[in-house]
XYZ file of C-alpha atoms in Angstrom:
750
model
C 0.000 0.000 0.000
C 1.448 3.365 -0.997
C 0.846 6.584 0.857
C -0.307 9.061 -1.801
C -1.360 12.670 -1.493
C -1.765 13.884 -5.032
C 1.169 12.149 -6.776
C 3.432 11.892 -3.729
C 4.894 8.423 -3.206
C 8.155 6.601 -2.597
C 9.247 2.947 -2.286
C 10.942 3.525 1.060
C 10.065 4.700 4.533
C 11.815 5.402 7.808
C 11.883 3.701 11.179
C 11.562 6.659 13.568
C 14.476 7.423 15.862
C 13.873 6.943 19.558
C 15.007 8.966 22.535
C 15.607 5.628 24.227
C 18.959 3.977 23.518
C 19.840 0.568 24.902
C 23.476 0.337 25.993
C 24.389 -3.080 27.474
C 25.825 -2.832 30.973
C 28.234 -5.712 30.284
C 30.078 -3.794 27.543
C 33.225 -3.361 29.668
C 33.417 -7.142 30.157
C 33.525 -8.084 26.474
C 36.700 -9.940 25.562
C 37.947 -12.504 23.076
C 40.169 -14.036 25.739
C 38.067 -14.077 28.920
C 34.962 -16.253 28.533
C 31.537 -15.205 29.759
C 29.969 -17.619 32.233
C 27.001 -17.921 29.854
C 29.134 -17.609 26.727
C 28.505 -19.603 23.567
C 30.799 -20.174 20.583
C 30.146 -21.988 17.350
C 28.363 -21.483 14.060
C 24.946 -21.272 12.450
C 24.266 -22.548 8.965
C 21.630 -20.339 7.376
C 19.541 -20.866 4.260
C 18.600 -17.792 2.230
C 15.560 -18.248 -0.018
C 14.678 -15.746 -2.752
C 10.946 -15.011 -2.755
C 11.306 -12.536 -5.615
C 14.084 -12.300 -8.235
C 17.250 -11.119 -6.495
C 20.311 -9.287 -7.800
C 23.456 -8.564 -5.830
C 25.333 -6.614 -8.463
C 28.576 -7.807 -9.930
C 29.572 -7.296 -13.561
C 28.159 -4.067 -14.991
C 28.086 -3.105 -18.654
C 27.700 0.674 -19.162
C 24.842 2.015 -21.271
C 25.569 3.460 -24.707
C 23.681 5.397 -27.359
C 22.733 2.060 -28.934
C 21.825 -0.166 -25.980
C 20.947 -0.046 -22.263
C 23.398 -0.889 -19.539
C 23.372 -4.350 -17.977
C 23.943 -5.573 -14.423
C 24.511 -9.258 -13.665
C 24.816 -11.147 -10.383
C 28.211 -11.236 -8.689
C 29.811 -14.619 -9.368
C 32.611 -16.618 -7.816
C 35.514 -18.303 -9.638
C 33.241 -21.246 -10.520
C 30.837 -18.909 -12.311
C 28.024 -19.415 -9.789
C 26.280 -16.505 -8.013
C 27.654 -15.470 -4.630
C 26.280 -13.020 -2.063
C 29.079 -11.247 -0.202
C 29.152 -11.519 3.573
C 29.153 -7.728 3.829
C 25.748 -7.627 2.094
C 24.323 -10.154 4.542
C 25.886 -8.405 7.514
C 24.352 -5.115 6.400
C 20.857 -6.604 6.211
C 21.091 -8.467 9.520
C 22.820 -5.726 11.509
C 20.345 -3.098 10.297
C 17.435 -5.108 11.710
C 19.390 -5.625 14.926
C 20.138 -1.904 15.244
C 16.435 -1.102 15.080
C 15.250 -3.949 17.309
C 17.897 -3.343 19.989
C 17.384 0.446 20.012
C 20.993 1.032 19.054
C 22.702 4.348 18.491
C 22.014 6.041 15.166
C 25.693 6.853 14.673
C 26.626 4.778 11.646
C 25.966 7.591 9.198
C 28.653 10.038 8.087
C 28.505 13.533 9.533
C 27.769 15.617 6.437
C 26.748 19.205 5.937
C 24.564 19.166 2.857
C 23.719 22.133 0.695
C 20.520 23.376 -0.882
C 19.308 25.481 -3.793
C 15.539 25.184 -3.658
C 13.671 27.330 -6.188
C 10.335 25.520 -5.744
C 8.557 28.462 -4.064
C 9.386 32.166 -3.791
C 8.620 32.322 -0.057
C 10.302 29.106 1.063
C 13.119 28.719 3.567
C 15.817 28.953 0.878
C 14.797 32.347 -0.503
C 14.250 33.640 3.030
C 17.965 33.150 3.700
C 18.732 35.855 1.144
C 18.114 39.296 2.592
C 16.867 42.338 0.729
C 14.763 43.046 -2.325
C 17.226 41.558 -4.790
C 16.896 38.076 -3.289
C 20.464 37.163 -4.046
C 24.005 37.426 -2.765
C 26.389 40.380 -2.640
C 29.287 40.432 -5.098
C 33.036 40.278 -4.612
C 36.383 38.763 -5.566
C 37.663 35.728 -3.691
C 41.413 35.415 -3.140
C 43.782 33.527 -0.884
C 46.104 35.750 1.180
C 49.259 33.660 1.466
C 50.965 36.105 3.839
C 48.154 35.965 6.393
C 47.179 32.383 5.597
C 43.496 33.117 5.087
C 40.826 33.502 2.427
C 39.434 36.958 1.745
C 36.732 38.622 -0.337
C 37.102 42.085 -1.825
C 33.542 43.445 -2.083
C 32.482 45.228 -5.257
C 29.388 46.539 -6.965
C 27.553 44.594 -9.614
C 25.267 45.320 -12.544
C 23.256 43.035 -14.814
C 24.150 42.816 -18.485
C 22.024 41.260 -21.223
C 23.650 38.364 -23.049
C 22.992 40.047 -26.395
C 25.191 42.951 -25.244
C 27.950 40.468 -24.362
C 27.893 39.092 -27.901
C 28.009 42.638 -29.312
C 30.898 43.646 -27.061
C 33.351 40.987 -28.235
C 34.200 40.419 -31.878
C 35.441 36.881 -31.230
C 32.076 35.768 -29.779
C 29.156 34.836 -32.012
C 25.587 34.083 -31.029
C 26.011 30.564 -32.382
C 29.117 29.834 -30.304
C 27.649 31.532 -27.219
C 24.418 29.516 -27.298
C 26.005 26.203 -28.269
C 25.016 23.335 -25.963
C 28.651 22.662 -25.078
C 29.066 26.279 -23.911
C 26.191 26.425 -21.423
C 28.255 25.983 -18.236
C 30.070 28.892 -16.611
C 33.531 27.355 -17.004
C 32.798 26.613 -20.666
C 31.874 30.233 -21.306
C 34.979 31.490 -19.499
C 36.990 29.202 -21.773
C 35.188 30.711 -24.765
C 35.927 34.214 -23.421
C 39.564 33.249 -22.703
C 39.166 34.185 -19.053
C 37.681 37.195 -17.274
C 37.242 40.060 -19.757
C 37.074 43.805 -19.190
C 33.969 45.549 -20.470
C 32.926 49.198 -20.747
C 29.334 50.153 -20.055
C 26.920 52.861 -19.071
C 24.740 52.321 -16.009
C 20.994 52.133 -16.425
C 17.851 50.997 -14.618
C 15.476 48.117 -15.280
C 12.012 47.376 -13.900
C 13.169 44.095 -12.325
C 16.918 44.739 -11.919
C 18.567 47.222 -9.570
C 21.344 48.307 -11.927
C 21.969 47.228 -15.491
C 25.073 47.606 -17.648
C 24.377 48.857 -21.162
C 27.418 48.030 -23.279
C 29.090 51.054 -24.810
C 32.640 50.935 -26.221
C 33.334 54.337 -24.709
C 31.133 53.956 -21.649
C 32.035 55.845 -18.498
C 32.110 52.692 -16.365
C 34.514 49.809 -16.602
C 34.156 46.396 -15.014
C 34.766 42.676 -15.313
C 32.341 40.373 -17.108
C 31.090 37.582 -14.803
C 29.052 34.660 -16.139
C 27.261 31.961 -14.152
C 26.059 29.557 -16.826
C 22.856 28.920 -18.709
C 20.380 26.536 -17.043
C 17.761 25.309 -19.482
C 17.337 26.673 -22.982
C 19.416 29.470 -24.545
C 18.594 33.127 -23.841
C 17.132 33.591 -27.335
C 14.742 30.624 -27.125
C 11.880 31.931 -25.003
C 10.588 34.392 -22.427
C 11.365 32.163 -19.443
C 15.009 31.522 -20.360
C 17.832 33.240 -18.486
C 18.939 36.392 -20.323
C 21.168 38.333 -17.939
C 24.715 37.933 -16.668
C 26.838 40.197 -14.462
C 29.442 42.940 -14.501
C 31.530 43.383 -11.329
C 32.933 46.896 -10.915
C 34.192 49.439 -8.373
C 35.968 47.061 -5.969
C 36.482 48.176 -2.348
C 39.961 48.908 -1.115
C 39.730 46.702 1.978
C 39.126 42.934 1.729
C 37.061 40.968 4.255
C 38.451 37.850 5.899
C 36.386 34.658 5.679
C 35.998 32.335 8.657
C 37.503 28.879 8.168
C 34.129 27.209 8.776
C 32.488 29.254 5.999
C 35.291 28.422 3.584
C 35.091 24.761 4.578
C 31.377 24.705 3.728
C 32.038 26.448 0.416
C 34.674 23.898 -0.581
C 32.449 20.999 0.483
C 29.511 22.263 -1.573
C 31.650 22.910 -4.653
C 34.029 19.952 -4.345
C 32.481 18.288 -7.422
C 31.776 21.534 -9.283
C 33.400 21.850 -12.718
C 33.288 25.630 -12.312
C 35.308 25.498 -9.074
C 37.745 23.063 -10.678
C 38.196 25.559 -13.524
C 39.260 28.317 -11.111
C 41.567 25.965 -9.231
C 43.196 24.793 -12.462
C 43.862 28.389 -13.484
C 45.172 29.300 -10.031
C 42.739 32.217 -10.001
C 42.723 32.566 -6.204
C 46.313 33.847 -6.196
C 45.916 36.257 -9.121
C 44.085 39.515 -9.718
C 41.220 40.078 -9.681
C 40.505 36.679 -8.081
C 37.478 34.412 -8.375
C 34.095 36.112 -8.874
C 31.745 35.049 -6.082
C 28.508 35.999 -4.398
C 28.165 36.060 -0.646
C 25.953 36.931 2.312
C 26.859 38.467 5.626
C 25.322 39.096 9.017
C 26.729 41.745 11.316
C 29.500 42.481 8.788
C 30.641 38.848 8.972
C 30.539 36.703 5.852
C 28.232 33.729 6.458
C 28.188 31.962 3.078
C 29.746 32.051 -0.408
C 28.714 30.760 -3.813
C 29.600 30.829 -7.498
C 26.094 31.854 -8.608
C 23.770 34.723 -7.720
C 21.321 32.308 -6.095
C 23.962 29.863 -4.972
C 23.822 26.649 -3.019
C 23.642 27.300 0.708
C 25.182 25.067 3.324
C 22.559 23.854 5.767
C 23.011 25.181 9.298
C 22.862 21.678 10.765
C 24.903 18.625 9.870
C 23.382 15.166 9.850
C 24.861 14.494 13.294
C 23.390 17.758 14.611
C 19.933 16.607 13.550
C 20.407 13.206 15.190
C 21.485 14.885 18.438
C 18.234 16.833 18.508
C 16.431 13.525 19.011
C 18.910 12.186 21.571
C 22.439 13.543 21.994
C 23.714 10.122 23.075
C 23.025 8.736 19.601
C 26.273 10.487 18.644
C 28.120 11.464 21.832
C 29.513 8.959 24.314
C 31.850 5.985 24.067
C 29.770 3.139 25.481
C 28.958 0.726 22.621
C 25.464 -0.449 21.770
C 24.560 -4.103 21.236
C 25.394 -4.335 17.484
C 28.752 -2.656 18.116
C 29.531 -5.183 20.855
C 28.708 -8.092 18.578
C 30.000 -6.965 15.176
C 32.835 -4.746 16.423
C 33.439 -1.022 16.180
C 36.153 1.603 15.793
C 36.025 4.878 17.719
C 38.283 7.301 15.851
C 37.985 9.992 18.531
C 38.945 7.907 21.560
C 41.119 5.478 19.629
C 39.269 2.575 21.259
C 38.200 -0.271 19.037
C 36.687 -3.694 19.544
C 37.066 -6.662 17.241
C 33.782 -8.280 16.330
C 32.755 -11.632 17.774
C 30.434 -12.427 14.850
C 31.635 -13.213 11.340
C 29.226 -13.725 8.437
C 30.515 -15.633 5.443
C 29.510 -15.437 1.796
C 26.312 -17.140 0.651
C 26.668 -19.610 -2.208
C 23.958 -20.730 -4.605
C 22.703 -24.283 -4.079
C 22.112 -26.629 -6.991
C 23.975 -27.281 -10.193
C 22.090 -24.908 -12.488
C 21.781 -21.125 -12.329
C 18.279 -19.826 -13.023
C 18.710 -16.216 -14.170
C 16.194 -13.947 -15.906
C 16.679 -10.729 -17.848
C 14.179 -8.050 -16.848
C 12.931 -5.371 -19.277
C 14.977 -2.189 -19.558
C 14.167 0.350 -16.867
C 15.633 3.367 -15.091
C 17.011 3.111 -11.573
C 15.995 5.931 -9.262
C 18.507 7.778 -7.130
C 16.935 9.057 -3.894
C 18.587 12.162 -2.483
C 19.102 12.544 1.282
C 18.488 16.286 0.870
C 14.844 15.655 -0.093
C 13.476 17.055 3.164
C 9.786 16.056 2.730
C 10.941 12.463 3.302
C 14.315 12.446 5.056
C 13.450 15.063 7.695
C 10.886 14.406 10.437
C 7.890 16.679 9.874
C 6.108 17.029 13.244
C 3.476 19.417 11.853
C 2.181 16.894 9.331
C -1.422 15.841 9.839
C -2.639 12.245 9.926
C -2.726 12.167 6.124
C 0.900 13.272 5.731
C -0.075 16.796 4.689
C 1.264 20.145 5.924
C -1.018 23.161 6.022
C 1.647 25.155 4.174
C 5.037 24.592 2.559
C 6.368 27.070 5.135
C 5.751 24.411 7.803
C 8.438 22.140 6.365
C 11.340 21.373 8.681
C 14.752 21.326 7.006
C 18.348 21.169 8.138
C 18.121 24.948 8.449
C 15.881 24.600 11.540
C 17.581 24.513 14.909
C 15.320 21.717 16.221
C 15.391 19.591 13.067
C 15.344 15.782 13.423
C 16.039 13.061 10.876
C 13.227 10.689 9.943
C 15.252 7.677 11.048
C 16.481 4.373 9.619
C 15.677 4.210 5.923
C 14.206 0.898 4.788
C 12.580 -0.256 1.576
C 9.108 -1.725 1.691
C 8.914 -5.394 0.726
C 6.610 -6.114 -2.213
C 4.674 -9.207 -3.248
C 6.242 -9.419 -6.687
C 9.061 -7.960 -8.765
C 7.921 -5.485 -11.379
C 10.285 -2.926 -12.921
C 8.918 0.461 -13.944
C 7.909 0.748 -17.571
C 9.637 3.390 -19.659
C 7.635 6.344 -20.898
C 7.923 7.622 -24.463
C 10.781 10.033 -23.723
C 12.737 7.438 -21.746
C 12.423 4.755 -24.432
C 14.328 6.943 -26.855
C 17.289 7.428 -24.503
C 19.153 4.160 -23.948
C 21.998 5.963 -22.130
C 19.875 6.177 -18.966
C 18.423 2.659 -19.221
C 19.593 -0.526 -17.541
C 18.675 -4.198 -17.754
C 18.847 -6.154 -14.503
C 19.696 -9.862 -14.601
C 18.727 -11.389 -11.227
C 18.510 -14.995 -10.114
C 14.925 -16.184 -10.231
C 12.383 -16.660 -7.472
C 13.031 -19.876 -5.550
C 16.821 -19.693 -5.753
C 18.464 -20.856 -2.528
C 21.776 -19.828 -0.996
C 23.546 -21.126 2.112
C 26.008 -19.290 4.344
C 27.632 -19.716 7.750
C 27.739 -17.362 10.710
C 30.663 -18.003 13.042
C 30.667 -16.484 16.515
C 32.927 -16.543 19.552
C 32.113 -15.989 23.234
C 28.681 -14.484 22.663
C 26.473 -14.171 25.706
C 23.226 -16.091 25.396
C 21.299 -12.838 25.071
C 23.612 -11.751 22.234
C 23.100 -15.042 20.429
C 19.377 -14.465 20.891
C 19.680 -11.008 19.358
C 21.416 -12.515 16.323
C 18.729 -15.179 15.958
C 15.967 -12.568 16.325
C 17.506 -10.441 13.567
C 17.570 -13.402 11.171
C 13.804 -13.995 11.164
C 12.382 -10.928 12.950
C 11.802 -12.941 16.110
C 9.880 -15.632 14.252
C 7.434 -13.118 12.791
C 5.357 -14.952 10.211
C 5.578 -13.407 6.739
C 8.425 -10.970 7.503
C 11.279 -10.671 4.977
C 14.633 -8.993 4.455
C 15.508 -7.093 1.276
C 18.973 -7.208 -0.286
C 20.721 -6.142 -3.464
C 19.605 -3.922 -6.333
C 16.091 -3.097 -7.490
C 14.421 -2.968 -4.077
C 12.014 -0.226 -5.267
C 10.776 -2.698 -7.894
C 10.268 -5.556 -5.436
C 13.539 -7.363 -6.138
C 15.572 -8.931 -3.353
C 12.839 -10.141 -0.965
C 14.486 -12.992 0.939
C 13.965 -15.078 4.063
C 16.660 -16.437 6.384
C 16.332 -19.754 8.210
C 18.776 -21.581 10.487
C 19.140 -25.120 9.114
C 22.051 -26.415 11.204
C 24.010 -25.426 14.299
C 27.287 -26.185 15.998
C 27.237 -24.822 19.547
C 29.777 -24.999 22.346
C 28.824 -23.554 25.726
C 31.254 -22.346 28.375
C 29.404 -24.289 31.107
C 28.288 -27.928 30.815
C 25.091 -27.200 32.745
C 23.927 -24.621 30.206
C 21.030 -25.420 27.927
C 22.115 -27.183 24.750
C 20.931 -27.483 21.151
C 17.440 -26.311 20.286
C 16.680 -25.498 23.939
C 19.682 -23.153 23.996
C 18.488 -21.346 20.860
C 15.014 -21.023 22.353
C 16.346 -19.672 25.634
C 18.731 -17.283 23.865
C 15.941 -15.740 21.791
C 13.736 -15.456 24.859
C 16.590 -13.790 26.786
C 16.896 -11.087 24.141
C 13.179 -10.315 23.915
C 12.825 -10.403 27.709
C 15.801 -8.081 28.194
C 14.557 -5.566 25.626
C 11.064 -5.573 27.100
C 12.453 -4.989 30.599
C 14.834 -2.244 29.469
C 12.225 -0.462 27.357
C 9.554 -0.586 30.059
C 11.920 0.420 32.870
C 13.297 3.394 30.963
C 9.836 4.622 30.017
C 8.041 7.301 31.998
C 4.792 5.512 31.168
C 5.587 1.909 31.980
C 1.994 0.727 31.741
C 1.511 1.945 28.185
C 4.900 1.277 26.596
C 5.840 -2.135 25.281
C 8.996 -2.940 23.318
C 7.145 -5.096 20.791
C 4.395 -2.472 20.444
C 6.840 0.426 20.094
C 6.578 2.595 16.947
C 10.017 1.366 15.932
C 9.179 -2.352 15.934
C 5.702 -1.811 14.515
C 7.221 0.070 11.567
C 9.925 -2.582 11.157
C 7.333 -5.366 11.059
C 5.094 -3.445 8.691
C 7.833 -2.768 6.148
C 8.986 -6.398 6.288
C 5.478 -7.568 5.321
C 4.957 -7.672 1.519
C 2.381 -5.346 0.005
C 1.239 -4.624 -3.545
C 3.748 -2.918 -5.827
C 3.236 0.782 -6.594
C 2.704 1.592 -10.266
C 5.634 4.036 -10.222
C 8.114 3.529 -7.344
C 9.800 6.922 -7.655
C 8.332 10.321 -8.417
C 9.521 12.369 -11.364
C 11.466 15.596 -10.822
C 8.393 17.742 -11.399
C 6.471 15.740 -8.791
C 9.275 16.260 -6.267
C 9.107 20.015 -6.847
C 5.308 20.047 -6.550
C 5.437 18.192 -3.239
C 7.696 20.910 -1.822
C 5.308 23.602 -3.010
C 2.197 21.888 -1.676
C 3.468 20.620 1.661
C 3.109 16.910 0.869
C 5.245 14.232 2.467
C 6.713 11.576 0.167
C 6.582 8.303 2.077
C 5.004 4.902 2.002
C 2.164 4.201 4.392
C 3.346 3.211 7.841
C 1.960 0.639 10.244
C -0.577 3.200 11.394
C -1.536 3.976 7.802
C 0.281 7.308 7.723
C 3.908 8.451 7.450
C 6.109 7.383 10.355
C 7.256 10.995 10.670
C 3.878 11.772 12.233
C 4.268 9.193 15.000
C 4.938 10.471 18.511
C 8.231 9.344 19.973
C 7.968 7.760 23.433
C 9.614 9.770 26.188
C 12.154 8.000 28.357
C 13.811 9.171 31.526
C 17.229 7.581 31.037
C 19.435 5.416 28.878
C 19.398 1.714 29.523
C 23.079 1.861 30.534
C 21.917 3.699 33.665
C 19.577 0.849 34.573
C 20.351 -2.270 36.577
C 18.975 -4.729 34.044
C 20.698 -8.027 33.355
C 19.914 -10.907 30.993
C 17.710 -13.648 32.413
C 19.519 -16.395 34.358
C 18.872 -20.129 33.974
C 16.858 -20.191 37.203
C 14.808 -17.164 36.174
C 14.237 -18.715 32.770
C 13.023 -21.976 34.338
C 10.656 -20.044 36.613
C 9.375 -17.998 33.690
C 8.870 -21.149 31.621
C 7.002 -22.709 34.539
C 4.799 -19.629 34.862
C 4.172 -19.635 31.127
C 3.287 -23.338 31.172
C 0.908 -22.823 34.110
C -0.618 -19.841 32.347
C -1.027 -21.877 29.175
C -2.609 -24.704 31.175
C -5.045 -22.291 32.818
C -5.859 -20.781 29.468
C -6.418 -24.254 28.018
C -8.667 -25.204 30.940
C -10.654 -22.010 30.481
C -10.897 -22.698 26.771
C -12.137 -26.238 27.380
C -14.616 -25.025 29.975
C -15.978 -22.401 27.599
C -16.188 -24.991 24.852
C -18.099 -27.349 27.159
C -20.418 -24.543 28.204
C -20.945 -23.643 24.574
C -21.763 -27.248 23.693
C -24.083 -27.548 26.696
C -25.856 -24.333 25.726
C -26.292 -25.589 22.182
C -27.668 -28.911 23.421
C -30.040 -27.148 25.824
C -31.221 -24.811 23.048
C -31.875 -27.842 20.864
C -33.786 -29.543 23.702
C -35.759 -26.343 24.440
C -36.899 -26.047 20.833
C -38.557 -29.481 21.077
C -40.577 -28.638 24.215
C -44.010 -27.022 24.594
C -44.141 -23.340 25.578
C -44.693 -24.084 29.272
C -41.538 -26.188 29.482
C -39.566 -23.559 27.509
C -40.592 -20.918 30.071
C -39.426 -23.120 32.951
C -36.106 -23.712 31.202
C -35.726 -19.944 30.649
C -36.332 -19.406 34.372
C -33.651 -21.940 35.295
C -31.144 -20.342 32.923
C -31.819 -16.739 33.996
C -31.612 -17.539 37.732
C -28.308 -19.333 37.189
C -26.898 -16.448 35.142
C -28.107 -13.858 37.653
C -26.372 -15.724 40.471
C -23.116 -15.323 38.525
C -23.683 -11.592 37.937
C -25.894 -10.273 40.786
C -24.860 -6.667 40.087
C -26.144 -6.804 36.520
C -29.293 -4.653 36.576
C -30.323 -5.744 33.081
C -30.326 -9.416 34.114
C -32.292 -8.520 37.262
C -34.878 -6.643 35.232
C -35.272 -9.526 32.759
C -35.602 -12.057 35.604
C -38.290 -10.035 37.397
C -40.203 -9.606 34.138
C -40.085 -13.360 33.478
C -41.240 -14.257 37.022
C -44.072 -11.723 36.801
C -45.339 -13.299 33.584
C -45.083 -16.839 34.943
C -47.090 -15.917 38.091
C -50.205 -15.326 35.996
C -53.007 -17.834 36.508
C -53.297 -18.973 32.902
C -49.624 -20.000 32.816
C -49.681 -21.694 36.231
C -52.744 -23.686 35.207
C -50.787 -25.254 32.328
C -48.112 -26.683 34.663
C -48.139 -30.205 36.011
C -46.681 -31.139 39.392
C -43.247 -31.934 37.950
C -42.903 -28.535 36.239
C -44.148 -26.747 39.385
C -41.452 -28.548 41.353
C -38.792 -27.496 38.785
C -39.899 -23.882 39.097
C -39.711 -24.001 42.904
C -36.226 -25.521 42.789
C -35.098 -22.904 40.248
C -36.129 -19.913 42.424
C -35.102 -21.494 45.744
C -31.686 -19.667 45.831
C -33.426 -16.289 45.492
C -34.336 -14.224 48.549
C -34.079 -10.618 49.759
C -30.307 -10.917 50.233
C -29.843 -11.861 46.579
C -32.710 -10.040 44.913
C -33.262 -6.456 46.216
C -36.854 -6.304 44.909
C -38.723 -9.532 45.778
C -42.182 -8.435 44.626
C -42.282 -10.629 41.489
C -40.504 -13.460 43.316
C -43.133 -13.485 46.083
C -45.989 -13.471 43.549
C -44.514 -16.468 41.744
C -43.858 -18.371 45.004
C -47.474 -17.969 46.160
C -48.851 -18.980 42.762
C -46.660 -22.096 42.680
C -47.574 -23.111 46.259
C -51.280 -22.738 45.501
C -50.983 -24.780 42.313
C -48.998 -27.518 44.075
C -51.637 -27.818 46.834
C -54.304 -28.286 44.195
C -52.322 -31.097 42.552
C -51.916 -32.765 45.980
C-alpha cells in the first residue's frame, strides 16, 4: 500500500528514531580471551531463499547510445552466483540496530547544501536578505601572507547576453548559445578568461542596476558569467537572459571564517566551475574568483559561485540526530550491534574486534536460473529531499502540511532526521515501464539480470564468546523474532520488489562455556527469549509511562514489522522531478504508508527518563528462565482449561437450546427461568439481568400459565427460584408473587 497525497509516493520509509537507547551494561566485560559464564561459541548454517528475483550486483556493462546498460549477479571463480558476507551483515545488523534500540551513529557527519527554487517564499529564498533576493558580489582570493581567504567586495550590474555578444568580436551568437558552452567554465573558456567591459549604467524594472554596453562607456568592469540553465537566452521568455558585470571594488578585503570556507569547498568539491578556477590558479591572481556572498553583522556567512547559490545547511546530519537524543552520537559506550560486530572509535582510539563473522552465501544446486528483466531506469533518492528524510512534526494524519512554510529542514535549529531508511517489501518484482521520452534514450536505461524466485543460498555465521542474550539477538535479527511473513531485502532493485528474501537456520554447531547450560534447540530457544525479555524490561523500565509502553508495540518495531510484510507494488516507485518540486510547493510528504496507515514521521516518539546503561537490568539467568517457563506453562494450562470449559459450556448451551426447541411453551418458560436464575447468580450486580428475571417471574405468576403446569414442572420452578431471597434479589415483589402462585398450584395437585 502506498501513501499518496496527489502524486506523492516513494518505495521507502523510515523507522523513527527513539530517545531511548539501549546500551548493554556488560560492555566493559567483552573480551575474546576471557569467557563469559554464559558464553557460547560456534556457528549457524543459514539458508537464504529468494521469494522474488534477487540481484546482488557484480559485472556491470555501461549504457551506450545504442543499448541499455546491464547488471549481472556477482559470481565466484566457478561462475556461480555469490552473495558477499558484507551484504548479509548489512541486512542483519540493520534489523538488529532497530530492534535493539541502538545508536544512530553509523551515518557520516555531512553538511549538505541546498538550492531550492520551488517556491518564492520558502526557507531557501528567506535566507537571502533584501529586495534583490540574491548574494552580494566580490572577488575571492587567498592571502598567502596571512594564511586566510578573503573577499574584496564590489558593486555589480546586470548585463544582457545580447550585449555580451556585441561587445566581443570573437564571440558569435552561435558559439555563445552552443550546448557545449552552457556551463560557466565553458563560457569562461570561450571568453579566454575574465574580460574587461565598458558600459553605461541604467535601470530596469526588475533589476537594480543594469550595464548597457558602450565601447566608450564611463564605467569599466569585469564580465562575470554563471552559466545557462535550461534553454538558450534567445529561445523563449522564461530563459535566463542576464549575466553580471563586477565593478568598483572596495579597497579593503574581508576575511572569511575557516568554517564558511570549509562549507564552500564541500559544496563545490564536485563543481566543474570550481575546478576551472583551481586549475587556473585564479585565487592567487588579480582580480581573483568572482563570487557571491551573504553576511550578518558584517561577517561573511556563506559564499557561492552563482547569484542564487547553493547554501550550506546550518545543521549537519549528526546535529539533527542529536536533537532527538544527543547520546546517539556522543559517548563511548557501545550499543549491542557494536559489541557483537565490532566497532572503531576514531575519537577515543578505542576499538573492539567483532565476535560475529558472516561468510559469503553460495547458490545451491547445479544450475543457475537467471532472468533478464525489461529495460528500466534506476531511481537515485537524495538525502536532501526534506519532505521524506526530515521528520515533519506538523504533518497531519494524512501526511499533509497546512503550508510549505511548515516544512522542517536542516536549516531549523530543532530539526530531526526521519530515522532508519528501509525499503518496503513487495509481493512481486515489477520494474517500472519506460515512458515515451525514456524509451528513446538508452543511455539512462539498464537491464537487470537477477537470479529467479526460488533460488536458494547457504552461508555460515561463526561467533565466539557471545552471551546467550547476544546469540538471541542474532537469531531474532535473522527472522524478525519468528514473525510470520516478515522478509529482508537485499541487493539492487528494491524499489521494484527485487531482493525479498527469508533467512532460516538449518544447522548449528554450539559450544557452551558451562556444561550445565542449555544445549541445542533449547539453547536457541532460551537465547531468543533472553533477548526479547531483556529488551522488554529495558524499554519498560526506561519509560516514563511503563503501563503503556511495550517494546514489541513500540513505533520502531511496529514500523519494522510493517515494512517487512509484503504489500502490492506501486505503479511508479519513484516520483519524477516535477512531482518532487510540486510536493515541496504543496506541503506533501513523500513516504510509504506506515503501520498506522500514515507516514512514520507523524508518529509520537515515546519519552524516556534515562538510557538503559543507567539501569540495573541483566539478561535472564537459567533459574529465572526456568521459573518464567514454569509460569508460562501454568498460564497456558489455565488458558487451556478455560478454553475447554468455555467450549463445554458452549456445547451444553447448544444442546439445551436444541432440547428447548422441542418442548411445549410451558416447558420452555421453565427452562428460561432456570437459565436466567443461574446467570443472575453469577452476575448479581447486573441490573439488566435482574430486570429480565423479574419480568419473566411476573409473567409466569399469571393464573393462565400456572394452570398449564403439572406437578413436575411446578417442582422445577420451585427448585429454580429457591436460591433467590431478599439478600440476593433487592426487589422480591415478582418473586413473592410467583412463590405464592406455585404453592397454591402444588396444593391443588396434591
